[in-house]
PDB file of C-alpha atoms and ligand atoms in Angstrom:
ATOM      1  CA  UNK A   1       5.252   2.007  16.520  1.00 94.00           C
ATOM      2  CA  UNK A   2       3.866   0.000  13.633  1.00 98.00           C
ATOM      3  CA  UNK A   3       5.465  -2.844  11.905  1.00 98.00           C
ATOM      4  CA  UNK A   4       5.265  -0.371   8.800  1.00 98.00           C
ATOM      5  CA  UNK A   5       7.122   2.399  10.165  1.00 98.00           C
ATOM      6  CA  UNK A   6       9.574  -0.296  11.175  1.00 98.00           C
ATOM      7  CA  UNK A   7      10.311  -0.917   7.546  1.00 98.00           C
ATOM      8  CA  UNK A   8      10.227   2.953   6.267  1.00 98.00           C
ATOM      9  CA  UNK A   9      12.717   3.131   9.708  1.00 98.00           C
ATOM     10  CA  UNK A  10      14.730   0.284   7.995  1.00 98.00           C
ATOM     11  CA  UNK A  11      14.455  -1.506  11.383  1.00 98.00           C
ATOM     12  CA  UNK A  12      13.082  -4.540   9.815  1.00 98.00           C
ATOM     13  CA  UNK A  13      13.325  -5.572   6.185  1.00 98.00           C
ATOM     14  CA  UNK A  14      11.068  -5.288   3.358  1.00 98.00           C
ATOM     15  CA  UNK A  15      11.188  -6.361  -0.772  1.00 98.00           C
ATOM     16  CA  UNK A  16      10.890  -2.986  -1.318  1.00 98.00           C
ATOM     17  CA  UNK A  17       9.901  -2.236  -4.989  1.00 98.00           C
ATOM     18  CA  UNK A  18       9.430   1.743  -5.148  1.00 98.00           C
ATOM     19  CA  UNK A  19      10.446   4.195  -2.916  1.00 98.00           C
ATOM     20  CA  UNK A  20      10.108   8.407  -3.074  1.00 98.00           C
ATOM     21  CA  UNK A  21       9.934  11.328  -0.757  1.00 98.00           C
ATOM     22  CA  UNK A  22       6.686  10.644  -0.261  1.00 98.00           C
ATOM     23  CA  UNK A  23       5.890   6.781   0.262  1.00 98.00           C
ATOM     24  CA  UNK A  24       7.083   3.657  -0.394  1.00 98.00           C
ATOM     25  CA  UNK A  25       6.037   0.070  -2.166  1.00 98.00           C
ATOM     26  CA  UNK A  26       7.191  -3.617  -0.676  1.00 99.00           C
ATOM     27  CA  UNK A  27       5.719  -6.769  -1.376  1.00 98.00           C
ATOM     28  CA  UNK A  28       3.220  -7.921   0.992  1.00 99.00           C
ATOM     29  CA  UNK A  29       4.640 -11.020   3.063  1.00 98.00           C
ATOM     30  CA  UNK A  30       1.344 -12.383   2.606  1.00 98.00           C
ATOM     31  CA  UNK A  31       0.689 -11.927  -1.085  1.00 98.00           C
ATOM     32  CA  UNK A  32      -2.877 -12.660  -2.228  1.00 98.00           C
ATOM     33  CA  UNK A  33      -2.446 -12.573  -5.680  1.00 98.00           C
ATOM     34  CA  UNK A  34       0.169 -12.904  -8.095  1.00 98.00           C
ATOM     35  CA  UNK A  35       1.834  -9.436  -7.619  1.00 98.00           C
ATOM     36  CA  UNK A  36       0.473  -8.195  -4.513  1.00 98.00           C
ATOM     37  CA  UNK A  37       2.418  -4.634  -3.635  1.00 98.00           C
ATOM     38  CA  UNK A  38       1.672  -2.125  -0.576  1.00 99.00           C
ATOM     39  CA  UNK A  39       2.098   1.399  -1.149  1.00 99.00           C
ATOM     40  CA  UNK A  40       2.555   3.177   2.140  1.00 99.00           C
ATOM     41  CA  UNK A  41       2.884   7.284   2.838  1.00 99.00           C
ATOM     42  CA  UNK A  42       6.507   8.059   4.751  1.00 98.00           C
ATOM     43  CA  UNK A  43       3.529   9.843   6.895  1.00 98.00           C
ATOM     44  CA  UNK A  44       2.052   8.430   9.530  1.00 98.00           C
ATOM     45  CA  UNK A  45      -1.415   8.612   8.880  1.00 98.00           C
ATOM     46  CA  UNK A  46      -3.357   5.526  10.943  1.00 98.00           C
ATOM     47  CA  UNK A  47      -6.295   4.894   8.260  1.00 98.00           C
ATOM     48  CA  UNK A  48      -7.835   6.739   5.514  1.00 98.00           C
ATOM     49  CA  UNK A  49     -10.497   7.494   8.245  1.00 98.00           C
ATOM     50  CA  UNK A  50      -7.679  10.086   9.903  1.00 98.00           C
ATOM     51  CA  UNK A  51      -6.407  11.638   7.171  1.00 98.00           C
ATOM     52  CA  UNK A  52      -7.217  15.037   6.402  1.00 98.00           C
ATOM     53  CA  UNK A  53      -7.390  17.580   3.363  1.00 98.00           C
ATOM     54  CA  UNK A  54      -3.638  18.061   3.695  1.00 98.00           C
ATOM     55  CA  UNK A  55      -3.067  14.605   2.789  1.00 98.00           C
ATOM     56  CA  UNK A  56      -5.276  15.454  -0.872  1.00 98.00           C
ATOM     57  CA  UNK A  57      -1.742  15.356  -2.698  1.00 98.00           C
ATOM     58  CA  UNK A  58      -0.525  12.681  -1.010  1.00 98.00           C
ATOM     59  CA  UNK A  59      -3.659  10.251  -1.346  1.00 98.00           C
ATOM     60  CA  UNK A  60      -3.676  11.153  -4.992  1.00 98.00           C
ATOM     61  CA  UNK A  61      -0.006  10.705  -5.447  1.00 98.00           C
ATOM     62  CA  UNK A  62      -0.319   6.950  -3.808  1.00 98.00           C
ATOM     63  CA  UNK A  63      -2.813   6.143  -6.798  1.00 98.00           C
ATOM     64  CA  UNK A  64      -0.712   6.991  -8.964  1.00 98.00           C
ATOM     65  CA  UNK A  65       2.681   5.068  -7.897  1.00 98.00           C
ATOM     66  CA  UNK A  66      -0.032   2.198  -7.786  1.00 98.00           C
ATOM     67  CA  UNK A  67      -0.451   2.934 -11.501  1.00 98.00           C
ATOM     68  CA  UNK A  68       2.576   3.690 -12.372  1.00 98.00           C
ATOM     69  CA  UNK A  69       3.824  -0.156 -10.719  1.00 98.00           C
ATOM     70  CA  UNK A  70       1.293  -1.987 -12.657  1.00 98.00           C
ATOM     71  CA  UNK A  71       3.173  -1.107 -15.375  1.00 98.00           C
ATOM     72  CA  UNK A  72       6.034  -1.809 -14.217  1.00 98.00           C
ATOM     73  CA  UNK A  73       5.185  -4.863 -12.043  1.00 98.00           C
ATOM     74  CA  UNK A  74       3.654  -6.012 -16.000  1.00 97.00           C
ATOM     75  CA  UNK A  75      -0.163  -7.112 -14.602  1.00 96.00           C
ATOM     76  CA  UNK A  76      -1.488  -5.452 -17.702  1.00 91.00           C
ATOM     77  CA  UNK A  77      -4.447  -7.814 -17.982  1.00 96.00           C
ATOM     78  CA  UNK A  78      -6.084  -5.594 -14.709  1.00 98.00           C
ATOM     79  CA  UNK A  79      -5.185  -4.878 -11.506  1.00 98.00           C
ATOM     80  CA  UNK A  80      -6.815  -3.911  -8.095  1.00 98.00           C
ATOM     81  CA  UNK A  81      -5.993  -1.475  -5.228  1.00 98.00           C
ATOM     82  CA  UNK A  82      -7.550  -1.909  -1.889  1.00 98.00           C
ATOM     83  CA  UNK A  83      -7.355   0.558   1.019  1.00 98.00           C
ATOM     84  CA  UNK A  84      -8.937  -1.683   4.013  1.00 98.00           C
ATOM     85  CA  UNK A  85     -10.042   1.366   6.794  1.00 98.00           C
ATOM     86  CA  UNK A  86     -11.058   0.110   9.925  1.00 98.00           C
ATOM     87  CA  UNK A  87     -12.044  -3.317  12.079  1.00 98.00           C
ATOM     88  CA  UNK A  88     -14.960  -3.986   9.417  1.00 98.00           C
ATOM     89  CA  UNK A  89     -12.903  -3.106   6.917  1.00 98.00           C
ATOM     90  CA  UNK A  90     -10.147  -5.798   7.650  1.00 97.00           C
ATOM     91  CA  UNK A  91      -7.557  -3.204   8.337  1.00 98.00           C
ATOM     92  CA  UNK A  92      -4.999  -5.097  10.716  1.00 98.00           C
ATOM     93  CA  UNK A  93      -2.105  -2.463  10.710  1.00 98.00           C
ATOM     94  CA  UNK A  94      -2.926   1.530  11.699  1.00 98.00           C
ATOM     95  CA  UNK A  95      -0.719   2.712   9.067  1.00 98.00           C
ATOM     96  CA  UNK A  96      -2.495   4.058   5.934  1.00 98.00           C
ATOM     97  CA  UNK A  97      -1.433   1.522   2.717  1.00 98.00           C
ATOM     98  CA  UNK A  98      -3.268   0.671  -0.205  1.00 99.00           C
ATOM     99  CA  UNK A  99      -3.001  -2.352  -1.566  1.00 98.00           C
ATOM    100  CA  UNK A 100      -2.148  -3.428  -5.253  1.00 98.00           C
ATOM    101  CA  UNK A 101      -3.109  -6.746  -6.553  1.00 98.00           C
ATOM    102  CA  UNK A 102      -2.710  -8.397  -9.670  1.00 98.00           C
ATOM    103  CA  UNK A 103      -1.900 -11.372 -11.458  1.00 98.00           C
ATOM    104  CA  UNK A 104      -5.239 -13.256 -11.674  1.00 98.00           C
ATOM    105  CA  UNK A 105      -9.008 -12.228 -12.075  1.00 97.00           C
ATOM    106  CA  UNK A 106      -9.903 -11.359  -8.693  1.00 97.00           C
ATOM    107  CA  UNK A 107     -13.820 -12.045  -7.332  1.00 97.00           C
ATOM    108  CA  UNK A 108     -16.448  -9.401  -6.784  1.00 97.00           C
ATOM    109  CA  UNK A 109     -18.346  -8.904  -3.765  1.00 96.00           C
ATOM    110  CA  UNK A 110     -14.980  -9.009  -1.421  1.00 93.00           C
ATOM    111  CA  UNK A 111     -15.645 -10.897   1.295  1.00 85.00           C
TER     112      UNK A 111
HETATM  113  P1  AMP B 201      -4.554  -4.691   6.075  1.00 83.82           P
HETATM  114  O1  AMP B 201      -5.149  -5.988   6.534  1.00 83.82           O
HETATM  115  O2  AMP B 201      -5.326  -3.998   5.005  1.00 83.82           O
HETATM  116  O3  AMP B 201      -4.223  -3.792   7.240  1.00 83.82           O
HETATM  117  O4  AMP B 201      -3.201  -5.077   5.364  1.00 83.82           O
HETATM  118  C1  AMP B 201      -2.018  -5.297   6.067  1.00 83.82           C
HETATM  119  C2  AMP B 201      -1.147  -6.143   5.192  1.00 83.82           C
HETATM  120  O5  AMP B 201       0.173  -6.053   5.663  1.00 83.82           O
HETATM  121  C3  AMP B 201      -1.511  -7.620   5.157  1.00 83.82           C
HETATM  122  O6  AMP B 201      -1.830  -7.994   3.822  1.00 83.82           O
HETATM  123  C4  AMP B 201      -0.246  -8.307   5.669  1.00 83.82           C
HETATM  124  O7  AMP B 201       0.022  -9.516   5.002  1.00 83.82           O
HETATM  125  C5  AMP B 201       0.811  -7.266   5.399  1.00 83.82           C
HETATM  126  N1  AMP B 201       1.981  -7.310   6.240  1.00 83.82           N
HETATM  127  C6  AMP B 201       2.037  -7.410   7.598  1.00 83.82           C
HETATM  128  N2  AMP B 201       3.300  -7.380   8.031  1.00 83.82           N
HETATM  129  C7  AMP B 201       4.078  -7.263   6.924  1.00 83.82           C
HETATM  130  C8  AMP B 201       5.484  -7.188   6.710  1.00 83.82           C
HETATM  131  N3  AMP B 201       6.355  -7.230   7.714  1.00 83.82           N
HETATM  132  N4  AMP B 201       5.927  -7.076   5.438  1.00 83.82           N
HETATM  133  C9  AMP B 201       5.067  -7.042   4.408  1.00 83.82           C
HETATM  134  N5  AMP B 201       3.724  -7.099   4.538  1.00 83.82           N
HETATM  135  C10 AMP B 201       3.240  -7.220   5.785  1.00 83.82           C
END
């Protein structure tokens, strides 16, 4: 089991910001930014690499909870949401989450 599901199981805690049928939105105990937020699916869907066209909704409906906390999170200056797939793609836990980050210009290439 992932340390995510652990926190949708409630087995370990979370600053959890946003929660719906659907997903839910915690601060990351690492923050890289200002306001950095992970939205997770209640699904457990291991990277964006395994999900499938069933998850069309649900992908879309992340996006827009990540929207919709930018607003409420105020980082109105410009934000930035991340979804790390893979070992090259610096994804360190198999649970599908984007990641929302705001709070300060952020640089372009990532590394
Ligand atoms: P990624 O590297 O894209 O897989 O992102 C995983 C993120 O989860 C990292 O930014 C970690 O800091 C964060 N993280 C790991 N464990 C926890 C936790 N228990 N609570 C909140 N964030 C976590």
């Amino acid at each position: 089991m992932t340390i995510f599901q652990k926190i949708i199981d409630r087995q370990i805690p979370a600053d959890i910001v946003f929660e719906d049928d659907q997903c839910l939105a915690f601060r990351d105990i690492h923050p890289q930014a200002p306001t950095h937020v992970l939205i997770i699916p209640r699904k457990a869907i291991p990277s964006l690499a395994q999900a499938t066209d069933e998850d069309r909704t649900l992908l879309g409906h992340l996006l827009l909870v990540a929207r919709t906390l930018a607003v409420e999170l105020q980082i109105p200056n410009g934000y930035r949401t991340v979804i790390n797939c893979g070992p090259d793609g610096g994804q360190s836990v198999d649970h599908l989450h984007v990641h929302l980050l705001g709070g300060r210009s952020l640089g372009w290439p990532p590394g």
